[in-house]
XYZ file of C-alpha atoms in Angstrom:
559
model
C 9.667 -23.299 -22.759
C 6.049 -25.040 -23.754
C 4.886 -24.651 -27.129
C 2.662 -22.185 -27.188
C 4.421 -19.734 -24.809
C 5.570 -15.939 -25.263
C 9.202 -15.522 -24.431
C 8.924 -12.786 -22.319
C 12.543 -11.025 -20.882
C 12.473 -10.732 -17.023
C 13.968 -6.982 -17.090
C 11.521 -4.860 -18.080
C 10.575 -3.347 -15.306
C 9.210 0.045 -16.329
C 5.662 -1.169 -16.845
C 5.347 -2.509 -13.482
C 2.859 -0.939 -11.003
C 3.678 -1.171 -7.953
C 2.303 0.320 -4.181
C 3.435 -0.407 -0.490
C 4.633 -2.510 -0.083
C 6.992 -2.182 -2.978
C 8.365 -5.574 -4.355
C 11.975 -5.942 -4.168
C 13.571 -6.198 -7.361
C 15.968 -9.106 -8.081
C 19.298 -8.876 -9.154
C 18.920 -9.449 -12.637
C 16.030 -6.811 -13.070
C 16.978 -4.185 -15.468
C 20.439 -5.947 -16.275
C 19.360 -7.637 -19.591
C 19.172 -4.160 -21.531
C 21.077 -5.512 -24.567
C 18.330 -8.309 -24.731
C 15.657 -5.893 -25.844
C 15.744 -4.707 -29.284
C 15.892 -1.141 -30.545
C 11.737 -1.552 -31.032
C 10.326 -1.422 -27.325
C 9.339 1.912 -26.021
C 12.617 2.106 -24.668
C 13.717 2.588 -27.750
C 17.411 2.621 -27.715
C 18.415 0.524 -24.441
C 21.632 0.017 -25.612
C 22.410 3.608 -26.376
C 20.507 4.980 -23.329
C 22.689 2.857 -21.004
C 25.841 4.107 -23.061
C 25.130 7.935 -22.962
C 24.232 7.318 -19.079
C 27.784 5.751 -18.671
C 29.077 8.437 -20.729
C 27.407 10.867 -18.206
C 27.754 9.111 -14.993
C 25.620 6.252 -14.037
C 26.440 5.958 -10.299
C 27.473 9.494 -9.189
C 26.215 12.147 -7.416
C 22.978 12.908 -9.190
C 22.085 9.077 -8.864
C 22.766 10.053 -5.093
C 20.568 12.742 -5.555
C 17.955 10.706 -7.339
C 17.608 8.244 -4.497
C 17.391 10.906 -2.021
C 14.596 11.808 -3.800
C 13.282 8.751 -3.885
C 13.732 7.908 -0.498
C 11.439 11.395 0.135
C 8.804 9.582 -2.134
C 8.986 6.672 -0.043
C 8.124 8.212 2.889
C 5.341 10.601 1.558
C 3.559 7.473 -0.368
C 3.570 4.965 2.743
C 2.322 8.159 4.829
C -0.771 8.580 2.408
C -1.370 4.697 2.280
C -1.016 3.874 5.679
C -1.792 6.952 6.981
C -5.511 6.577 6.488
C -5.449 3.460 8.842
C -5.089 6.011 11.500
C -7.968 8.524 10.495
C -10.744 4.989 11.417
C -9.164 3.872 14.721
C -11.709 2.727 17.230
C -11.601 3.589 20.762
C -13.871 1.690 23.795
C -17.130 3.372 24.088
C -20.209 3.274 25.927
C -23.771 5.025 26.466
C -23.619 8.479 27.837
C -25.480 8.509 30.874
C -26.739 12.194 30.777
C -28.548 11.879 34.702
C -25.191 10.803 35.537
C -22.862 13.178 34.014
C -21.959 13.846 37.842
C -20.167 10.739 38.365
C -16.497 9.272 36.944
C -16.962 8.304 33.329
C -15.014 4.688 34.683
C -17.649 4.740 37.107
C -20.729 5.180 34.693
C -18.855 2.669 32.268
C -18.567 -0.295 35.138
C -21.306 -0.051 37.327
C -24.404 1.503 35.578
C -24.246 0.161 31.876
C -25.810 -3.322 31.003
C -22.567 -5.683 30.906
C -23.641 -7.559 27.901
C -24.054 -4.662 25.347
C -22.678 -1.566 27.162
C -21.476 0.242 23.651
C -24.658 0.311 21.637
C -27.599 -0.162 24.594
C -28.850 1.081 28.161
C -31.044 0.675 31.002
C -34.587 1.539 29.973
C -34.733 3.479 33.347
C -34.079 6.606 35.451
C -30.745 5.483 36.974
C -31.023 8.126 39.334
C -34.021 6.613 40.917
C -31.776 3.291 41.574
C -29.683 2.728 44.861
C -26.574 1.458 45.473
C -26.352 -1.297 48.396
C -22.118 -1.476 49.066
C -21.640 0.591 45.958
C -23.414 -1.398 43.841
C -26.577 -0.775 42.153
C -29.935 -2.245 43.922
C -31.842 -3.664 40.835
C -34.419 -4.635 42.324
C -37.626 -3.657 41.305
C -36.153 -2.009 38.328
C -36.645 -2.255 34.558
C -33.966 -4.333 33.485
C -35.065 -3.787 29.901
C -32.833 -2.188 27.137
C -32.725 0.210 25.023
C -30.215 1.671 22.591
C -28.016 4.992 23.194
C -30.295 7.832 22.699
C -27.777 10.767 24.203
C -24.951 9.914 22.321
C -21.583 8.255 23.423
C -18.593 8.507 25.875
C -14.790 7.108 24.366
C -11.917 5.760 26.215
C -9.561 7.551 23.736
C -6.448 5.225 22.772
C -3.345 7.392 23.737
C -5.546 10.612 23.982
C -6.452 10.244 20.143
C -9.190 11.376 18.241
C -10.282 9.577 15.353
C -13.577 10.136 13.104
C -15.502 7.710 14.435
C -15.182 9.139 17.958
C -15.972 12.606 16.791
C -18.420 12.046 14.165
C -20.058 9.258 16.346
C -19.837 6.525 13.819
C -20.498 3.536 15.955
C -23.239 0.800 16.619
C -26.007 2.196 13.806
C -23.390 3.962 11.774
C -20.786 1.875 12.674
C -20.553 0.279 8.904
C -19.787 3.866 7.590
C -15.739 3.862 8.009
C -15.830 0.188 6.028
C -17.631 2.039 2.670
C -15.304 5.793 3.204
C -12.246 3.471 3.395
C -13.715 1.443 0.201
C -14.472 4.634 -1.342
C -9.928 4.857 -1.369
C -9.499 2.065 -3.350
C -12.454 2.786 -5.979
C -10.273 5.793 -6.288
C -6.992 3.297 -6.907
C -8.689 1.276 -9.657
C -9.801 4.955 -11.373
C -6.576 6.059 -10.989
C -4.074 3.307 -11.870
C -5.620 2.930 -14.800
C -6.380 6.964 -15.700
C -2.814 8.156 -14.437
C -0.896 4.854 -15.983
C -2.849 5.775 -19.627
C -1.607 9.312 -19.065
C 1.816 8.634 -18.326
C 2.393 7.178 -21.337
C 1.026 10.157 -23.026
C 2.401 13.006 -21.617
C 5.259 11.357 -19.239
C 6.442 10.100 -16.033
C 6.990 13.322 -14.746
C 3.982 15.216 -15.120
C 2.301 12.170 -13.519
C 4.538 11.724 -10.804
C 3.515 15.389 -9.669
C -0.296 15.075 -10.261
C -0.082 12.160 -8.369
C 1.400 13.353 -5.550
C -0.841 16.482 -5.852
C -4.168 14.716 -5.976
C -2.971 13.261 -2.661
C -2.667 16.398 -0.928
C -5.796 17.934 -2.715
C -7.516 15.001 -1.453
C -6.470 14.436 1.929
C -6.411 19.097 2.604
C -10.629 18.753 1.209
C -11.270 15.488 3.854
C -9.960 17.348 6.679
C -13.087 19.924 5.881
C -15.526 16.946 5.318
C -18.278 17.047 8.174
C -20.302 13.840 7.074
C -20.124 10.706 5.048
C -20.933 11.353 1.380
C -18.183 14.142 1.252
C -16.073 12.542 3.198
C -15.874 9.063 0.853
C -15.562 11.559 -2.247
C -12.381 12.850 -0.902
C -11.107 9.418 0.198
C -11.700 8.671 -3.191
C -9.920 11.567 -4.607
C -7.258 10.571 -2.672
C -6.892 7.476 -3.759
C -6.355 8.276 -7.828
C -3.071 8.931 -6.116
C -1.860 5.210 -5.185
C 0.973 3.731 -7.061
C 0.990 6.505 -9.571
C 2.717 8.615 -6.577
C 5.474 6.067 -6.112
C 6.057 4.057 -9.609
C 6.995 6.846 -11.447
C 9.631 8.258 -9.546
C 10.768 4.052 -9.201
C 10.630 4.277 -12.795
C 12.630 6.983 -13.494
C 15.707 6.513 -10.426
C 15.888 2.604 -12.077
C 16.372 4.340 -15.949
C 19.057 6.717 -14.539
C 21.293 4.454 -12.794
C 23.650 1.641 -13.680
C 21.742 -1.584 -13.858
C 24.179 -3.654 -11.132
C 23.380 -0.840 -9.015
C 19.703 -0.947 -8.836
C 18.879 -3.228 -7.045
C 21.110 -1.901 -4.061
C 20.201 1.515 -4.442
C 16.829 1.165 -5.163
C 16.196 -1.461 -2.363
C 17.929 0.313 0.622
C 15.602 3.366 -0.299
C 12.974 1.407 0.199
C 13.766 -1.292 2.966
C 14.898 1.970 4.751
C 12.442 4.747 3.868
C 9.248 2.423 3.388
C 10.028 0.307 6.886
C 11.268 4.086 8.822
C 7.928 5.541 7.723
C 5.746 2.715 8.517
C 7.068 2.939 11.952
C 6.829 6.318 12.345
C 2.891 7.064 11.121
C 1.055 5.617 14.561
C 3.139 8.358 16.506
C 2.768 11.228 14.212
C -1.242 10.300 14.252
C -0.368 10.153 18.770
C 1.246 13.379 18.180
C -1.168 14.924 16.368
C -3.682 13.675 18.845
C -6.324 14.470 16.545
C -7.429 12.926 13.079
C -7.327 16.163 10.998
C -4.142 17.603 12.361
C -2.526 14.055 11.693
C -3.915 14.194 7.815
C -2.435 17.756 7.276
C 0.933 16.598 9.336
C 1.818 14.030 6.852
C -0.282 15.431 3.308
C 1.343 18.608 3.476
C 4.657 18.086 2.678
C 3.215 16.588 -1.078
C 3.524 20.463 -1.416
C 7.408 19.553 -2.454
C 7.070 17.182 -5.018
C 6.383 20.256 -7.268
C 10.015 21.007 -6.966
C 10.824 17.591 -8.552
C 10.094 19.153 -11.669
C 13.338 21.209 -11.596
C 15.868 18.423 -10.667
C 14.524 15.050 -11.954
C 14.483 14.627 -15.497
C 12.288 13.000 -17.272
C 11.845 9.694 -18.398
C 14.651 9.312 -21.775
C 13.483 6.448 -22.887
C 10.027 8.084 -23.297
C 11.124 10.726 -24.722
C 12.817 8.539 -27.111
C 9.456 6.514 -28.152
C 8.017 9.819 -28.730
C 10.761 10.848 -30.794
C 11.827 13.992 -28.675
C 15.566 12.630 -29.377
C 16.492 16.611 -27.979
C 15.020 16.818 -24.914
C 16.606 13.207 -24.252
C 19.957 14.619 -24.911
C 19.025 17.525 -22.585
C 18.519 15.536 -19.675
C 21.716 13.492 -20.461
C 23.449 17.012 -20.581
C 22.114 17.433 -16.989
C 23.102 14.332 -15.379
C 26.743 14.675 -16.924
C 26.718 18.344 -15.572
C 26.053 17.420 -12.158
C 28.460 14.416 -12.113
C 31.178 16.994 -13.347
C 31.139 15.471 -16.577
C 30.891 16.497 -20.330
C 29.531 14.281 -23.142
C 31.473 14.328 -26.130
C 30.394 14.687 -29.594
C 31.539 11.976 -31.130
C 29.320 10.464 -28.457
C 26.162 12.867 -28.974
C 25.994 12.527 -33.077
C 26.189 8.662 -32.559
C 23.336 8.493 -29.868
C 21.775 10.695 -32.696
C 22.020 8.594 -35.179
C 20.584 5.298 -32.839
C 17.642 7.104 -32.140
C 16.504 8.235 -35.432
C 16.900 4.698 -36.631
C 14.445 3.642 -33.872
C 11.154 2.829 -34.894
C 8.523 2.403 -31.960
C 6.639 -0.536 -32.103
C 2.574 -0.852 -32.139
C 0.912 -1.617 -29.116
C -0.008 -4.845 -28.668
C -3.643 -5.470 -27.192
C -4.757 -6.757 -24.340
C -7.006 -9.590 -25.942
C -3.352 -10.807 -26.813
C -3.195 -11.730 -23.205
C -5.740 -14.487 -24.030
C -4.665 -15.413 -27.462
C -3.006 -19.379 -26.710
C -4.037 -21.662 -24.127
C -0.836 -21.468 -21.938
C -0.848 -17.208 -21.877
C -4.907 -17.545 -20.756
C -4.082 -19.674 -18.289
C -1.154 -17.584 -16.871
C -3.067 -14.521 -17.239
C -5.932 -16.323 -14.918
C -3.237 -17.432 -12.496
C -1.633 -13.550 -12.214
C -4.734 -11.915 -11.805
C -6.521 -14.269 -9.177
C -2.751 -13.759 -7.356
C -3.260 -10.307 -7.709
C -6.341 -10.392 -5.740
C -5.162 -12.879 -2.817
C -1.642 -11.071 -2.529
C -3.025 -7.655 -2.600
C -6.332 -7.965 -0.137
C -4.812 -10.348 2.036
C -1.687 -7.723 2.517
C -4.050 -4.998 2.926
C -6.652 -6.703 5.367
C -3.637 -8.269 7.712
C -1.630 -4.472 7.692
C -4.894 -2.598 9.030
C -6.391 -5.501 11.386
C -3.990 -3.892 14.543
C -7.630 -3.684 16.751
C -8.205 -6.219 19.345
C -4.958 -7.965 19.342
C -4.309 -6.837 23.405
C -2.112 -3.893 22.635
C -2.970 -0.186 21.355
C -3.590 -0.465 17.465
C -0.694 1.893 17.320
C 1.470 -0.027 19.033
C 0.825 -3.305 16.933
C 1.302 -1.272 13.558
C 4.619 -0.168 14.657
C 5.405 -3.678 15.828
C 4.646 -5.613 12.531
C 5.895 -3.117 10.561
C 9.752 -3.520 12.094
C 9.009 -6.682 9.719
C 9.191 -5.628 5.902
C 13.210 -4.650 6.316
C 13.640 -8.196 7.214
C 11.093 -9.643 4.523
C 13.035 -7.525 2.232
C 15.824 -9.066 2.856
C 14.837 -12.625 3.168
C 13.454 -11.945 -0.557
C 17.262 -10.321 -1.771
C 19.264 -13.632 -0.267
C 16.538 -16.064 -1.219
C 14.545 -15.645 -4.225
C 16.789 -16.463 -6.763
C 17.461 -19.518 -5.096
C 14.154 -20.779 -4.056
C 12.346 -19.564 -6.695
C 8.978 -17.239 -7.036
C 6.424 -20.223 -7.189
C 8.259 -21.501 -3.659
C 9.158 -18.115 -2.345
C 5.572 -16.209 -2.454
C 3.586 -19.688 -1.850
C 5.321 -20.837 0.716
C 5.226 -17.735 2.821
C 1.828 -16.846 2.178
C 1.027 -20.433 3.957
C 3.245 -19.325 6.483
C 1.047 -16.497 6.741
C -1.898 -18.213 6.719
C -0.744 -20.593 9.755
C 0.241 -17.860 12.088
C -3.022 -15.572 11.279
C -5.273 -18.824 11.876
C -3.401 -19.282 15.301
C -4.115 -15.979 15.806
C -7.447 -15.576 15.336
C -8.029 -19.217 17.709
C -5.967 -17.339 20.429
C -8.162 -14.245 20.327
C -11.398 -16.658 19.882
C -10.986 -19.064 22.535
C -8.564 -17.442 25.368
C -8.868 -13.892 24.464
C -5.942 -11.037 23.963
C -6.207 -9.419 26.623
C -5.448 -12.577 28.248
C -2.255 -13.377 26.269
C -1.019 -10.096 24.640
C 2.132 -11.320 23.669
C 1.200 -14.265 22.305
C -1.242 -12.791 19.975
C 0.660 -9.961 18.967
C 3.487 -11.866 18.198
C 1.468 -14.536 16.233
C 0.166 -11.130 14.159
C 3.716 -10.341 13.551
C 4.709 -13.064 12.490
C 1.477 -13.343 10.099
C 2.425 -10.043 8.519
C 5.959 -10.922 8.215
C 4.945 -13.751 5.884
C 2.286 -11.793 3.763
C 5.040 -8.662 3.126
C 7.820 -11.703 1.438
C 4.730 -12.890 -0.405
C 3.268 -9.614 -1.718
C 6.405 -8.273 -2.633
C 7.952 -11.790 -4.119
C 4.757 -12.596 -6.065
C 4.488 -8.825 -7.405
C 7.318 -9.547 -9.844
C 5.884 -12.288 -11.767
C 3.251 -10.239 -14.065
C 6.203 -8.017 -15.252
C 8.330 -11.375 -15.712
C 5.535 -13.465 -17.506
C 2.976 -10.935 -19.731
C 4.716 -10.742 -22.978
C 6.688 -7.892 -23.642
C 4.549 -6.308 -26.376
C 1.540 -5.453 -23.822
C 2.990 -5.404 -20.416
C 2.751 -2.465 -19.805
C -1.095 -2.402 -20.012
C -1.153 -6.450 -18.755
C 0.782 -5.045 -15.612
C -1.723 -2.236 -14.892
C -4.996 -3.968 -15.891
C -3.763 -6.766 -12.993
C -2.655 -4.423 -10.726
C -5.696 -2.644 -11.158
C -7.826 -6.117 -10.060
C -6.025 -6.517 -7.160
C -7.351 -3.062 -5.995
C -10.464 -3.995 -6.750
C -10.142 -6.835 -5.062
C -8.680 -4.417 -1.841
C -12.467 -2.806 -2.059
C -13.315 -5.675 0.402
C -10.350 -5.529 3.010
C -12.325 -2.785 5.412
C -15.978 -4.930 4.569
C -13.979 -8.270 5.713
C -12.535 -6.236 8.754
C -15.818 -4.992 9.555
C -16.846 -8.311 10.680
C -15.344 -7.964 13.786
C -18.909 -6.721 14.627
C -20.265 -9.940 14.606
C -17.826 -12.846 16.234
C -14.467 -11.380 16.995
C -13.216 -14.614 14.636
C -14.960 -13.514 12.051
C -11.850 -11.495 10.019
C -9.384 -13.564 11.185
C -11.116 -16.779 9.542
C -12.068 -15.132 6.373
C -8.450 -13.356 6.224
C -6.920 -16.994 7.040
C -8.522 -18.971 4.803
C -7.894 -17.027 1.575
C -4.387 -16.067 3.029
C -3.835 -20.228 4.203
C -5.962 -22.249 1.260
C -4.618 -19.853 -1.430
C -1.158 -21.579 -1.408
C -2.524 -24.787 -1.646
C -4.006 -23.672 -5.549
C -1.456 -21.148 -6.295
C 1.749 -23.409 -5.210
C 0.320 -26.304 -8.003
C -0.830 -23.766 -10.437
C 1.525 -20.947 -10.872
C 3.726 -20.974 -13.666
C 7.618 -21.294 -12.704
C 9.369 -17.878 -14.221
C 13.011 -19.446 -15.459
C 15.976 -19.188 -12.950
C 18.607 -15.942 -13.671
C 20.734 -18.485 -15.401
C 18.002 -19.448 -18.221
C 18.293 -23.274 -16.365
């Protein structure tokens, strides 16, 4: 380790923030609980991991615990992702009122100008034109433009109705879905920070459920929303939600099970639940068929997480730091009940004992992030990978338009890849490393989304479907190992005595940075290139600093 340098244990896991996709956690996360002293919040690792063994620390409330989970899992990917599906963007053109007679596939290929038929129409009576073999005499006619004045007719993808076809937000208004779905993640920044604060005040548990209600608030007051300033206000409720309505219930399942079980159970919740509910959104939103039934078909069972409150216990080790050494007992009591176990006294008075002994520690502060060269520059390095990792996964998950299949098609399709990335990251990481694990696959990433975007450029998708959807597949399949590989090393490198804040002030950037994703996709109004090149070259070129610059976290083994 370079003078200079914090040692900073690669365990402590119940700081991190984390959102979909969820990183995988390596083996040796949360093993090293005898490394921490009896200082940390969690006060008493050694004796919290006892009395759980002494209870039961792989039975069947841990079975219950990741059932819950795996409901968590579902509900938080549904409110993430689900949103994708409230802005999709059918084919549309000019109504033709004085030809309302006629088939709409008529209006849309014969009698609308062929080089701007969704914003723009013939300056002219239409019904004063003739048709010579079917097709339109022109001459003698205004050829001049001029732009939809009677509103718009949509080719509805699979019969759905999204926002943009009802509320009509296209050509003029077209930039309005880009600031709602911005609006989201101003909410994610307010709340990662606001919720994360709270936690620590008044617990995990508490948050987890105004979390998850803030979600369904949020998502039951946009279904209501009739225009745009409303509308973004909700989003934006909605968003105080993200990674609060996921990490604390992660946080709590990891403290309540046996460490050389974690990464098992927590990772098949999520490879399963996370991957299964990806999957399934695009056909809830097809049958729904219509943007406000889909939002109240997947916010309204948030209405259970309530119920948590009477079979999840809160977080001990909290309870611990806050010296509530009696309530931690209680929910020790709990888990032993359920596992058809009984703590002994001998145990209980020596557990007592531990904890009053415990003395939390003072919070560090942030500034100590910046205190020696070598910490400034790895604080520099996290938070600029923050912001590549997190907008680059964001931008490549939602750009599913224009790729020669139906946008919910492609979503399903890339989304079959995050079991795999999770477990390319569980057989490789601790042998390739971090630094070669996330860089090397974002570059991979970057390749495939460049291709991609050349394809679409220069042949077109419609041309060669498969070939561009597969090159998008591929593209997200390299972005999930590097989001979820590179979103261990803040908890790995921040020193212990602020990472909790370090974690969530970083996190909280790359939100910020997410702000941008629907602005970037929003250029698709200009070339068709235009996301794919932007998206690229942060997603390709970012590998090329990050690879040389990012610190190398020490192998499981200390080599």
């Amino acid at each position: 380790m370079a003078h200079g340098d914090t040692e900073v244990t690669r365990d402590d896991v119940t700081g991190v923030s984390i959102s979909p996709p969820v990183p995988i956690i390596s083996a040796t996360d949360g093993d090293a609980d005898t490394k921490r002293g009896p200082n940390s919040e969690r006060g008493s690792a050694m004796d919290v991991d006892k009395m759980l063994a002494h209870a039961g620390d792989f039975g069947r409330y841990q079975y219950l615990l990741m059932l819950l989970f795996s409901v968590i899992n579902i509900l938080s990917t549904f409110d993430y992702f689900g949103q994708l599906f409230i802005f999709v963007k059918p084919e549309y053109w000019c109504h033709l009122p004085e030809l309302a007679h006629l088939p709409r596939g008529d209006v849309r290929r014969i009698w609308s100008p062929p080089q701007d038929a969704s914003c723009s129409r013939y300056d002219t009576n239409l019904t004063t034109v003739g048709l010579v073999n079917g097709t339109p005499d022109w001459r003698g006619t205004n050829w001049t433009l001029r732009a939809c004045d009677s509103g718009w007719d949509y080719n509805l993808t699979d019969g759905y109705r999204s926002i943009i076809s009802e509320l009509h937000w296209v050509c003029d208004d077209s930039w309005k879905p880009a600031v709602a779905q911005s609006m989201f993640f101003v909410g994610s920044v307010l709340g990662s920070l606001g919720l994360g604060v709270m936690s620590d005040h008044v617990g995990r548990l508490p948050v987890l459920i105004l979390a998850n209600m803030l979600a369904l608030a949020g998502n039951v007051a946009t279904v209501f929303t009739s225009g745009l300033p409303e509308f973004a206000f909700c989003r934006m409720v909605t968003g105080l939600a993200t990674d609060n309505n996921f990490v604390m219930m992660y946080i709590i399942v990891l403290e309540y099970m046996r460490p050389d079980r974690r990464t098992l159970g927590l990772n098949l919740c999520i490879g399963v639940f996370h991957t299964l509910a990806c999957i399934a959104v695009p056909w809830v939103a097809i049958w729904a068929g219509y943007w406000r039934l889909f939002l109240l078909m997947i916010t309204l069972p948030n209405i259970v997480v309530p119920g948590f409150y009477f079979c999840v216990p809160e977080s001990a080790s909290w309870l611990l730091s806050k010296g509530r050494v009696q309530q931690a007992l209680k929910c020790f009591r709990r888990v032993a009940a359920f596992n058809g176990r009984t703590l002994p006294p001998e145990v209980i008075q020596t557990f007592e004992r531990s904890a009053k002994l415990s003395v939390p520690q003072g919070t560090g502060n942030l500034l100590g992030l910046f205190r020696t060269p070598r910490l400034r520059r790895k604080t520099c390095i996290l938070i600029f990978k923050s912001m590549v990792l997190t907008l680059c996964f964001d931008a490549i998950s939602r750009n599913v338009d224009g790729l020669g299949y139906s946008p919910f098609v492609m979503f399903s399709m890339t989304s079959l890849t995050k079991f795999p990335a999770s477990l390319v990251i569980l057989l490789l990481q601790d042998r390739l490393g971090r630094k070669a694990m996330a860089s090397g696959s974002l570059l991979m990433s970057g390749v495939f989304t460049i291709a991609s975007g050349l394809v679409i450029a220069f042949v077109g998708a419609k041309s060669v479907p498969m070939v561009t959807a597969a090159l998008a597949v591929v593209g997200r399949f390299g972005v999930n190992i590097a989001y979820s590989s590179g979103a261990q090393y803040a908890a790995e490198l921040i020193p212990t005595e602020v990472r909790g804040q370090g974690v969530s002030a970083i996190h909280m950037v790359g939100y910020a940075a997410t702000f941008f994703s629907s602005h970037i996709l929003y250029l698709v109004s200009i070339p068709k290139f235009g996301p794919f090149s932007f998206i690229a070259s942060g997603v390709g070129l970012s590998p090329l600093y990050c690879g040389h610059f990012w610190p190398i976290v020490p192998a499981p083994d200390d080599r």
